[in-house]
Amino acid sequence: MTTTEERVPGAGAFPAGFVWGVATSAYQIEGAVDADGRGPSIWDVFSRVPGAVAAGESGDPACDHYRRWPEDVELLAGLGVGAYRLSVAWPRVFPDGGGRVERRGLDFYRRLIDGLRERDITPFVTLYHWDLPQALEDRGGWRVRDTAERFADYAATVHEALDGVPYWTTLNEPYCSSITGYAEGRHAPGAREGHGALASAHHLLVGHGLACARLRENARRGEQVGVTLNMSPGVPASPSAEDAAAARRMDLMVNRQFTEPLLGGAYPADMAEVYGEISDFSFRRDGDLKLISAPLDFLGVNYYYPIHAAAASYVQPDPALRSAYDIGVRTVMPDGPGTSGLGWRIEPRGLRDTLTGLAARFSGLPPVFVTENGYGDYGDLDDTGRIAYLREHLAATGAAIAEGVEVRGYFCWSLLDNFEWARGYAARFGLVHVDYATQARTPKASYHWYRDVIAGSSGGSA
Ligand code: FCB
């Protein structure tokens, strides 16, 4: 058997007990959107808007995982992962967002979790991976505080119902849920707002805090509660002072807006200045930051690429027309060989810098899991580009560990090709190829490579 060091040169030894996993999310794989009383989510509705999703696709049928999950658990077992990161679909549990609980939805996750445990695979459960019940969006969505309260009720209900889950994550990537969904309009619910998007970001964090408190009130022995952020270092597109300032503004919007309140108990000092007239932050209430910054048992970091930022030559002068996205920054994707099949910049150094930067900035940083990292392309079973990407990013993770960051595990995105949000099914991130016409699953070269990395390491289940 080859060792991890041979498969991932430069990684150093991953510590004993290092958790090897893969990740998915409910809406991207489950399909079965009308099964067992599930209510509509914002993604079901958004997908029907002409032009919202490539080729007019939606999460129906995705990978039909709702029915084919036993086969997918076998694929996980064949990979040898110690952990599997999945998300629960809120609209399966509360079809109307709150009130009536749909037991059949909970039963699905119970069966899945039992199936994982029988295979010695530790479930890492995310409570919110972007599929808000449409009924709540109709009442204001994340713009309104009530959604945070409903989220806490939902979190408590799922937590009580699902035994055998040691790791609970409240939110996946609140940046995308708020800014991509409510400011850029590229994701559900497709809004293009300024103040509303910033209110969403805040209410997501409040929801996180409320949910954490509810989970902890009834925590079973050893249960851990955390949150997952997507982090992209802001890199100035040129040596100019203007671009350096633009990169810092981007860093605020993508990273610091979330890390500072969660880990530091305060919003960044430059927030009011950067957002200017976009928002008066009147949605903040006394006590919110205390709630948001309750200590985390772990932090999940999703990393794909850094953002190269340039000062925008034009800023919308009319505040009424401004979106939260208009902070005088233009993102640039430098050309060159270092891009994925989807054209995403490949810079493994950004992952290392993200991890070491967090440890340097926050003295009480909780243990970290890389909860997503992966490579998108348009489909090839002999996916050498994906293998190279994963190898380099695992080496970057190993380098951060060697520099003293407590990284406890790594989850590759994703087990299966799946519904890649606004890109639809054309963009593929899986270690396993999915033929959507037949639902046939075929492991790619990267599946075999990752299996060998895991087998050659001293890691195990969490
Ligand atoms: C992340 C999302 C995940 C997936 C990957 C490619 O931002 O959390 O669902 O779409 O990107």
Short mmCIF file of C-alpha atoms and ligand atoms in Angstrom, two decimals:
data_model
loop_
_atom_site.label_atom_id
_atom_site.label_comp_id
_atom_site.label_asym_id
_atom_site.label_seq_id
_atom_site.Cartn_x
_atom_site.Cartn_y
_atom_site.Cartn_z
CA MET A 1 0.00 0.00 0.00
CA THR A 2 1.34 3.45 -0.87
CA THR A 3 1.27 6.06 1.86
CA THR A 4 -0.55 9.36 1.82
CA GLU A 5 2.80 11.09 1.51
CA GLU A 6 3.49 9.26 -1.74
CA ARG A 7 0.06 10.15 -3.14
CA VAL A 8 0.09 13.73 -1.86
CA PRO A 9 3.70 14.87 -2.01
CA GLY A 10 4.42 17.72 0.34
CA ALA A 11 1.42 17.06 2.51
CA GLY A 12 3.45 15.78 5.40
CA ALA A 13 1.76 13.22 7.56
CA PHE A 14 -1.86 13.92 8.30
CA PRO A 15 -2.40 13.49 12.02
CA ALA A 16 -3.73 10.23 13.38
CA GLY A 17 -7.51 10.35 13.36
CA PHE A 18 -7.62 12.89 10.53
CA VAL A 19 -11.14 12.70 9.10
CA TRP A 20 -11.45 11.91 5.40
CA GLY A 21 -14.81 12.66 3.91
CA VAL A 22 -16.92 13.76 0.99
CA ALA A 23 -19.77 16.24 0.93
CA THR A 24 -23.11 16.68 -0.83
CA SER A 25 -26.24 18.75 -0.20
CA ALA A 26 -29.91 17.87 -0.21
CA TYR A 27 -31.25 19.94 -3.08
CA GLN A 28 -28.34 19.06 -5.32
CA ILE A 29 -28.77 15.28 -5.13
CA GLU A 30 -32.10 14.19 -3.65
CA GLY A 31 -34.63 14.91 -6.39
CA ALA A 32 -38.06 13.53 -5.36
CA VAL A 33 -39.22 17.10 -4.87
CA ASP A 34 -42.86 16.10 -4.38
CA ALA A 35 -42.28 12.93 -2.39
CA ASP A 36 -43.62 12.29 1.09
CA GLY A 37 -45.19 15.69 1.62
CA ARG A 38 -42.11 17.82 0.86
CA GLY A 39 -42.99 21.48 0.34
CA PRO A 40 -41.44 23.74 -2.30
CA SER A 41 -38.12 25.43 -1.58
CA ILE A 42 -36.85 28.69 -3.00
CA TRP A 43 -34.76 26.67 -5.45
CA ASP A 44 -37.80 24.87 -6.87
CA VAL A 45 -39.40 28.23 -7.53
CA PHE A 46 -36.27 30.06 -8.71
CA SER A 47 -35.41 27.23 -11.13
CA ARG A 48 -38.67 27.87 -12.97
CA VAL A 49 -37.79 31.51 -13.69
CA PRO A 50 -36.75 31.67 -17.35
CA GLY A 51 -33.01 32.16 -17.61
CA ALA A 52 -32.31 31.59 -13.92
CA VAL A 53 -30.66 28.19 -14.35
CA ALA A 54 -28.68 26.98 -17.37
CA ALA A 55 -30.82 24.96 -19.78
CA GLY A 56 -33.85 25.59 -17.58
CA GLU A 57 -32.84 22.74 -15.29
CA SER A 58 -33.81 22.23 -11.64
CA GLY A 59 -33.11 19.87 -8.74
CA ASP A 60 -35.71 17.49 -10.12
CA PRO A 61 -34.64 14.70 -10.52
CA ALA A 62 -30.98 15.45 -9.66
CA CYS A 63 -29.38 12.12 -8.63
CA ASP A 64 -32.63 10.65 -7.32
CA HIS A 65 -30.70 10.08 -4.12
CA TYR A 66 -33.93 10.13 -2.13
CA ARG A 67 -34.69 6.69 -3.59
CA ARG A 68 -31.19 5.48 -4.50
CA TRP A 69 -29.43 6.35 -1.25
CA PRO A 70 -28.48 2.73 -0.39
CA GLU A 71 -26.41 2.59 -3.59
CA ASP A 72 -24.78 5.88 -2.66
CA VAL A 73 -23.92 4.63 0.82
CA GLU A 74 -22.20 1.68 -0.89
CA LEU A 75 -20.18 4.14 -2.97
CA LEU A 76 -19.15 5.93 0.23
CA ALA A 77 -18.16 2.64 1.83
CA GLY A 78 -16.14 1.69 -1.26
CA LEU A 79 -14.29 4.98 -0.99
CA GLY A 80 -13.35 4.20 2.58
CA VAL A 81 -14.37 7.62 3.94
CA GLY A 82 -14.73 7.98 7.68
CA ALA A 83 -17.30 10.75 7.36
CA TYR A 84 -20.03 12.00 5.06
CA ARG A 85 -21.27 15.59 5.06
CA LEU A 86 -24.91 15.81 4.03
CA SER A 87 -27.63 18.38 4.48
CA VAL A 88 -31.22 18.10 5.62
CA ALA A 89 -33.89 19.72 3.44
CA TRP A 90 -35.92 22.07 5.61
CA PRO A 91 -38.98 21.77 3.30
CA ARG A 92 -39.06 18.00 3.83
CA VAL A 93 -39.38 18.51 7.58
CA PHE A 94 -41.56 21.64 7.62
CA PRO A 95 -43.29 21.83 4.23
CA ASP A 96 -44.72 25.23 5.23
CA GLY A 97 -41.55 26.46 6.91
CA GLY A 98 -42.91 25.99 10.42
CA GLY A 99 -45.92 24.55 12.22
CA ARG A 100 -46.75 21.05 10.98
CA VAL A 101 -43.85 18.56 11.03
CA GLU A 102 -43.68 16.06 8.17
CA ARG A 103 -42.56 12.85 9.85
CA ARG A 104 -41.90 11.08 6.54
CA GLY A 105 -39.21 13.63 5.76
CA LEU A 106 -37.48 12.99 9.06
CA ASP A 107 -37.78 9.24 8.54
CA PHE A 108 -35.80 9.50 5.31
CA TYR A 109 -32.86 11.04 7.16
CA ARG A 110 -33.19 8.50 9.98
CA ARG A 111 -32.83 5.64 7.51
CA LEU A 112 -29.90 7.33 5.80
CA ILE A 113 -28.08 7.98 9.07
CA ASP A 114 -28.64 4.41 10.23
CA GLY A 115 -27.27 3.20 6.89
CA LEU A 116 -24.15 5.33 7.32
CA ARG A 117 -23.59 4.16 10.88
CA GLU A 118 -23.90 0.54 9.84
CA ARG A 119 -20.99 1.22 7.49
CA ASP A 120 -19.01 3.05 10.19
CA ILE A 121 -19.33 6.37 8.39
CA THR A 122 -19.81 9.38 10.67
CA PRO A 123 -22.57 11.75 9.53
CA PHE A 124 -21.80 15.47 9.55
CA VAL A 125 -25.22 17.07 9.18
CA THR A 126 -25.74 20.57 7.81
CA LEU A 127 -29.10 22.07 8.66
CA TYR A 128 -29.23 24.75 5.98
CA HIS A 129 -27.66 24.35 2.57
CA TRP A 130 -29.70 27.03 0.77
CA ASP A 131 -33.12 25.36 0.40
CA LEU A 132 -35.37 27.73 2.33
CA PRO A 133 -39.06 26.74 2.33
CA GLN A 134 -40.77 28.99 -0.22
CA ALA A 135 -43.51 29.66 2.34
CA LEU A 136 -40.95 31.56 4.42
CA GLU A 137 -39.60 33.45 1.43
CA ASP A 138 -43.16 34.56 0.77
CA ARG A 139 -43.11 36.11 4.24
CA GLY A 140 -39.83 37.97 3.65
CA GLY A 141 -37.25 35.18 3.65
CA TRP A 142 -33.95 35.90 5.36
CA ARG A 143 -34.62 39.65 5.12
CA VAL A 144 -36.84 39.26 8.19
CA ARG A 145 -35.89 38.19 11.65
CA ASP A 146 -38.77 35.76 11.98
CA THR A 147 -36.99 33.39 9.55
CA ALA A 148 -34.10 33.12 12.03
CA GLU A 149 -36.60 32.10 14.74
CA ARG A 150 -38.19 29.54 12.43
CA PHE A 151 -34.74 28.19 11.61
CA ALA A 152 -34.01 27.63 15.29
CA ASP A 153 -37.30 25.71 15.69
CA TYR A 154 -36.49 23.60 12.66
CA ALA A 155 -32.94 22.95 13.92
CA ALA A 156 -34.26 21.84 17.31
CA THR A 157 -36.80 19.51 15.68
CA VAL A 158 -34.25 17.83 13.43
CA HIS A 159 -31.76 17.56 16.24
CA GLU A 160 -34.24 15.87 18.51
CA ALA A 161 -35.34 13.45 15.80
CA LEU A 162 -31.92 12.37 14.54
CA ASP A 163 -29.81 10.36 16.89
CA GLY A 164 -26.29 9.30 15.97
CA VAL A 165 -25.07 12.59 14.50
CA PRO A 166 -21.98 13.81 16.35
CA TYR A 167 -21.34 16.86 14.15
CA TRP A 168 -24.00 19.50 13.48
CA THR A 169 -23.46 22.44 11.16
CA THR A 170 -26.02 25.22 11.24
CA LEU A 171 -25.38 27.02 7.95
CA ASN A 172 -23.49 26.35 4.76
CA GLU A 173 -21.94 29.49 3.29
CA PRO A 174 -24.09 32.34 4.58
CA TYR A 175 -22.24 34.58 2.12
CA CYS A 176 -23.85 32.76 -0.82
CA SER A 177 -27.28 32.56 0.85
CA SER A 178 -27.29 36.30 1.42
CA ILE A 179 -25.15 38.07 -1.17
CA THR A 180 -25.41 35.65 -4.12
CA GLY A 181 -29.14 35.11 -3.44
CA TYR A 182 -30.37 38.52 -2.29
CA ALA A 183 -27.86 40.96 -3.86
CA GLU A 184 -26.50 39.40 -7.02
CA GLY A 185 -29.68 37.51 -7.85
CA ARG A 186 -27.70 34.62 -9.33
CA HIS A 187 -29.07 32.20 -6.74
CA ALA A 188 -32.49 31.74 -5.20
CA PRO A 189 -34.49 33.73 -4.36
CA GLY A 190 -33.02 35.83 -7.20
CA ALA A 191 -33.27 39.21 -5.46
CA ARG A 192 -31.10 42.22 -6.32
CA GLU A 193 -31.13 44.29 -3.18
CA GLY A 194 -28.69 46.14 -1.00
CA HIS A 195 -30.14 46.64 2.44
CA GLY A 196 -32.22 43.44 2.10
CA ALA A 197 -29.15 41.38 1.32
CA LEU A 198 -27.24 42.74 4.30
CA ALA A 199 -30.26 42.12 6.51
CA SER A 200 -30.27 38.53 5.20
CA ALA A 201 -26.62 38.09 6.09
CA HIS A 202 -27.30 39.33 9.61
CA HIS A 203 -30.42 37.23 10.10
CA LEU A 204 -28.61 34.12 8.90
CA LEU A 205 -26.04 34.73 11.61
CA VAL A 206 -28.78 35.34 14.19
CA GLY A 207 -30.41 32.10 13.05
CA HIS A 208 -27.09 30.34 13.53
CA GLY A 209 -26.80 31.72 17.07
CA LEU A 210 -30.36 30.80 18.01
CA ALA A 211 -29.97 27.30 16.56
CA CYS A 212 -26.67 26.74 18.39
CA ALA A 213 -28.32 27.64 21.67
CA ARG A 214 -31.22 25.25 21.05
CA LEU A 215 -28.92 22.39 20.06
CA ARG A 216 -26.76 22.91 23.10
CA GLU A 217 -29.73 22.97 25.47
CA ASN A 218 -30.42 19.36 24.52
CA ALA A 219 -26.98 18.21 23.42
CA ARG A 220 -26.26 14.52 23.61
CA ARG A 221 -22.86 13.51 24.91
CA GLY A 222 -20.00 14.53 22.68
CA GLU A 223 -22.06 16.39 20.10
CA GLN A 224 -20.26 19.23 18.34
CA VAL A 225 -21.87 22.31 16.83
CA GLY A 226 -20.30 24.48 14.13
CA VAL A 227 -20.88 26.56 11.03
CA THR A 228 -19.39 26.44 7.53
CA LEU A 229 -18.11 29.54 5.74
CA ASN A 230 -16.85 29.81 2.18
CA MET A 231 -13.61 31.70 2.22
CA SER A 232 -11.81 33.32 -0.67
CA PRO A 233 -8.80 35.50 -0.03
CA GLY A 234 -9.10 38.91 -1.71
CA VAL A 235 -6.07 39.34 -3.98
CA PRO A 236 -5.36 42.79 -5.49
CA ALA A 237 -5.45 42.53 -9.29
CA SER A 238 -2.49 44.92 -9.57
CA PRO A 239 0.06 46.56 -7.25
CA SER A 240 -1.96 49.81 -7.20
CA ALA A 241 -3.26 51.23 -3.91
CA GLU A 242 -6.75 51.36 -5.43
CA ASP A 243 -6.76 47.66 -6.17
CA ALA A 244 -5.37 46.87 -2.73
CA ALA A 245 -8.28 48.79 -1.21
CA ALA A 246 -10.73 47.01 -3.53
CA ALA A 247 -9.35 43.62 -2.45
CA ARG A 248 -9.83 44.63 1.17
CA ARG A 249 -13.47 45.59 0.46
CA MET A 250 -14.02 42.24 -1.21
CA ASP A 251 -12.43 40.52 1.79
CA LEU A 252 -14.92 42.35 4.00
CA MET A 253 -17.95 41.27 1.99
CA VAL A 254 -16.94 37.65 1.44
CA ASN A 255 -14.95 36.76 4.55
CA ARG A 256 -14.75 39.28 7.38
CA GLN A 257 -18.46 40.11 7.44
CA PHE A 258 -18.91 36.55 8.72
CA THR A 259 -15.68 35.59 10.48
CA GLU A 260 -15.48 38.71 12.64
CA PRO A 261 -18.92 38.48 14.30
CA LEU A 262 -18.78 34.69 14.61
CA LEU A 263 -15.23 34.39 15.90
CA GLY A 264 -14.47 37.87 17.18
CA GLY A 265 -17.82 39.06 18.52
CA ALA A 266 -17.92 42.31 16.51
CA TYR A 267 -18.64 43.45 12.98
CA PRO A 268 -15.58 44.79 11.10
CA ALA A 269 -14.84 48.44 11.75
CA ASP A 270 -14.81 49.29 8.03
CA MET A 271 -18.25 47.81 7.36
CA ALA A 272 -20.25 51.04 7.55
CA GLU A 273 -17.75 52.82 5.33
CA VAL A 274 -17.62 50.08 2.70
CA TYR A 275 -21.38 49.73 2.42
CA GLY A 276 -21.93 53.48 2.66
CA GLU A 277 -25.51 54.39 1.93
CA ILE A 278 -26.48 50.85 1.04
CA SER A 279 -27.69 50.13 4.56
CA ASP A 280 -28.22 51.75 7.94
CA PHE A 281 -27.99 48.32 9.61
CA SER A 282 -31.25 49.00 11.45
CA PHE A 283 -31.87 45.25 11.57
CA ARG A 284 -29.21 44.77 14.25
CA ARG A 285 -30.43 44.44 17.83
CA ASP A 286 -28.71 44.60 21.18
CA GLY A 287 -27.50 41.18 22.20
CA ASP A 288 -27.23 39.85 18.64
CA LEU A 289 -23.46 39.77 18.59
CA LYS A 290 -23.33 37.89 21.85
CA LEU A 291 -25.66 35.29 20.39
CA ILE A 292 -23.76 35.08 17.11
CA SER A 293 -20.37 34.73 18.77
CA ALA A 294 -21.22 31.90 21.15
CA PRO A 295 -18.15 29.62 21.10
CA LEU A 296 -18.08 27.13 18.24
CA ASP A 297 -16.95 23.54 18.64
CA PHE A 298 -15.57 23.58 15.12
CA LEU A 299 -15.40 25.81 12.06
CA GLY A 300 -16.06 24.48 8.58
CA VAL A 301 -14.13 26.15 5.76
CA ASN A 302 -15.10 25.74 2.11
CA TYR A 303 -12.39 26.80 -0.27
CA TYR A 304 -12.31 26.80 -4.07
CA TYR A 305 -10.34 29.85 -5.29
CA PRO A 306 -9.14 33.30 -4.29
CA ILE A 307 -10.85 36.40 -5.66
CA HIS A 308 -8.72 38.78 -7.69
CA ALA A 309 -10.20 42.21 -7.17
CA ALA A 310 -9.79 45.50 -9.00
CA ALA A 311 -11.25 48.88 -8.14
CA ALA A 312 -14.33 49.40 -10.30
CA SER A 313 -14.22 52.41 -12.54
CA TYR A 314 -17.91 53.00 -12.03
CA VAL A 315 -20.05 52.89 -8.93
CA GLN A 316 -23.80 53.30 -9.24
CA PRO A 317 -24.37 56.88 -8.06
CA ASP A 318 -28.04 56.45 -7.17
CA PRO A 319 -28.23 54.75 -3.74
CA ALA A 320 -31.74 53.53 -4.53
CA LEU A 321 -30.36 51.45 -7.38
CA ARG A 322 -27.34 50.15 -5.56
CA SER A 323 -27.05 46.54 -4.59
CA ALA A 324 -24.92 45.22 -1.77
CA TYR A 325 -22.64 43.96 -4.46
CA ASP A 326 -21.79 47.42 -5.67
CA ILE A 327 -18.91 48.28 -3.40
CA GLY A 328 -16.68 49.61 -6.15
CA VAL A 329 -15.04 46.26 -6.92
CA ARG A 330 -14.69 44.35 -10.14
CA THR A 331 -13.59 40.73 -9.88
CA VAL A 332 -11.14 39.54 -12.45
CA MET A 333 -10.21 36.00 -13.35
CA PRO A 334 -6.67 36.20 -14.68
CA ASP A 335 -6.15 34.00 -17.76
CA GLY A 336 -3.63 31.26 -17.85
CA PRO A 337 -3.26 27.57 -17.43
CA GLY A 338 -4.18 27.68 -13.77
CA THR A 339 -7.93 27.35 -14.16
CA SER A 340 -10.32 24.45 -13.68
CA GLY A 341 -12.55 23.02 -16.37
CA LEU A 342 -15.13 25.61 -15.29
CA GLY A 343 -12.62 28.41 -15.54
CA TRP A 344 -12.15 28.75 -11.80
CA ARG A 345 -8.73 29.91 -10.75
CA ILE A 346 -6.52 27.16 -9.24
CA GLU A 347 -4.43 28.55 -6.39
CA PRO A 348 -3.87 26.00 -3.63
CA ARG A 349 -1.80 28.54 -1.76
CA GLY A 350 -5.08 30.36 -1.09
CA LEU A 351 -6.29 27.45 1.04
CA ARG A 352 -3.13 27.40 3.08
CA ASP A 353 -3.26 31.18 3.54
CA THR A 354 -6.92 31.01 4.53
CA LEU A 355 -6.24 28.42 7.21
CA THR A 356 -3.10 30.03 8.59
CA GLY A 357 -4.74 33.48 8.37
CA LEU A 358 -7.67 32.34 10.50
CA ALA A 359 -5.34 30.92 13.13
CA ALA A 360 -3.27 34.12 13.16
CA ARG A 361 -6.31 36.41 13.43
CA PHE A 362 -8.36 34.49 16.02
CA SER A 363 -6.46 33.21 19.02
CA GLY A 364 -9.36 31.06 20.15
CA LEU A 365 -9.97 29.55 16.72
CA PRO A 366 -11.82 26.25 17.16
CA PRO A 367 -10.65 23.14 15.33
CA VAL A 368 -11.22 23.45 11.60
CA PHE A 369 -12.58 21.04 9.03
CA VAL A 370 -12.17 21.77 5.34
CA THR A 371 -15.82 21.00 4.64
CA GLU A 372 -15.66 21.55 0.86
CA ASN A 373 -12.96 21.68 -1.77
CA GLY A 374 -13.24 20.35 -5.28
CA TYR A 375 -12.88 20.73 -9.01
CA GLY A 376 -15.55 21.38 -11.59
CA ASP A 377 -15.43 20.37 -15.23
CA TYR A 378 -17.74 19.33 -18.01
CA GLY A 379 -17.29 15.64 -17.52
CA ASP A 380 -14.54 13.12 -18.07
CA LEU A 381 -14.15 9.75 -16.40
CA ASP A 382 -10.39 10.07 -16.66
CA ASP A 383 -10.42 13.26 -14.61
CA THR A 384 -6.74 13.98 -14.22
CA GLY A 385 -7.44 17.69 -13.70
CA ARG A 386 -9.52 16.86 -10.62
CA ILE A 387 -6.83 14.56 -9.24
CA ALA A 388 -4.18 17.25 -9.64
CA TYR A 389 -6.43 19.83 -7.97
CA LEU A 390 -7.20 17.59 -5.02
CA ARG A 391 -3.59 16.55 -4.62
CA GLU A 392 -2.39 20.16 -4.51
CA HIS A 393 -5.12 21.26 -2.11
CA LEU A 394 -4.49 18.35 0.21
CA ALA A 395 -0.83 19.34 0.20
CA ALA A 396 -1.89 22.91 1.08
CA THR A 397 -4.00 21.55 3.92
CA GLY A 398 -1.05 19.49 5.13
CA ALA A 399 1.15 22.58 4.97
CA ALA A 400 -1.29 24.53 7.16
CA ILE A 401 -1.30 21.67 9.66
CA ALA A 402 2.49 21.67 9.66
CA GLU A 403 2.32 25.40 10.45
CA GLY A 404 0.25 24.64 13.51
CA VAL A 405 -3.36 25.06 12.38
CA GLU A 406 -5.62 22.47 13.93
CA VAL A 407 -7.28 21.02 10.84
CA ARG A 408 -9.14 17.88 11.77
CA GLY A 409 -10.48 16.72 8.46
CA TYR A 410 -11.04 17.26 4.76
CA PHE A 411 -14.23 16.75 2.74
CA CYS A 412 -14.03 16.60 -1.01
CA TRP A 413 -16.86 18.23 -2.94
CA SER A 414 -18.48 16.07 -4.12
CA LEU A 415 -19.35 12.38 -3.97
CA LEU A 416 -21.56 12.60 -7.05
CA ASP A 417 -22.00 14.84 -10.05
CA ASN A 418 -25.09 16.84 -9.13
CA PHE A 419 -27.27 19.89 -9.70
CA GLU A 420 -24.70 22.67 -9.63
CA TRP A 421 -27.16 25.47 -8.83
CA ALA A 422 -27.40 28.12 -11.59
CA ARG A 423 -25.03 26.08 -13.77
CA GLY A 424 -27.43 23.14 -13.82
CA TYR A 425 -26.17 19.63 -14.60
CA ALA A 426 -23.49 20.50 -17.18
CA ALA A 427 -20.95 21.41 -14.50
CA ARG A 428 -19.68 18.30 -12.77
CA PHE A 429 -17.86 18.09 -9.43
CA GLY A 430 -18.29 14.39 -8.59
CA LEU A 431 -15.79 11.69 -7.84
CA VAL A 432 -18.57 9.56 -9.29
CA HIS A 433 -20.09 10.29 -12.70
CA VAL A 434 -23.87 10.33 -12.91
CA ASP A 435 -25.68 9.63 -16.18
CA TYR A 436 -28.87 11.56 -15.50
CA ALA A 437 -30.86 9.70 -18.17
CA THR A 438 -30.30 6.31 -16.55
CA GLN A 439 -29.10 7.38 -13.08
CA ALA A 440 -26.12 5.05 -13.57
CA ARG A 441 -23.21 5.86 -11.27
CA THR A 442 -19.65 5.32 -12.53
CA PRO A 443 -16.63 6.03 -10.34
CA LYS A 444 -14.13 8.32 -12.05
CA ALA A 445 -10.33 8.02 -11.85
CA SER A 446 -10.42 10.54 -8.99
CA TYR A 447 -12.64 8.19 -6.92
CA HIS A 448 -9.99 5.50 -7.11
CA TRP A 449 -7.21 7.99 -6.42
CA TYR A 450 -8.96 9.44 -3.34
CA ARG A 451 -9.73 5.93 -2.09
CA ASP A 452 -6.00 5.14 -2.25
CA VAL A 453 -5.09 8.37 -0.44
CA ILE A 454 -7.49 7.49 2.37
CA ALA A 455 -6.30 3.90 2.53
CA GLY A 456 -2.69 5.09 2.80
CA SER A 457 -3.37 7.44 5.70
CA SER A 458 -3.71 6.87 9.40
CA GLY A 459 -7.06 8.70 9.54
CA GLY A 460 -10.36 7.13 10.36
CA SER A 461 -13.92 7.88 11.30
CA ALA A 462 -14.63 10.90 13.43
C1 FCB B 1 -20.18 25.64 -2.95
C2 FCB B 1 -21.51 25.07 -2.50
C3 FCB B 1 -21.76 23.67 -3.00
C4 FCB B 1 -21.27 23.46 -4.41
C5 FCB B 1 -19.87 23.97 -4.60
C6 FCB B 1 -19.30 23.76 -5.97
O1 FCB B 1 -20.25 27.04 -2.90
O2 FCB B 1 -21.59 25.05 -1.10
O3 FCB B 1 -23.12 23.39 -2.83
O4 FCB B 1 -22.16 24.01 -5.30
O5 FCB B 1 -19.81 25.33 -4.26
#
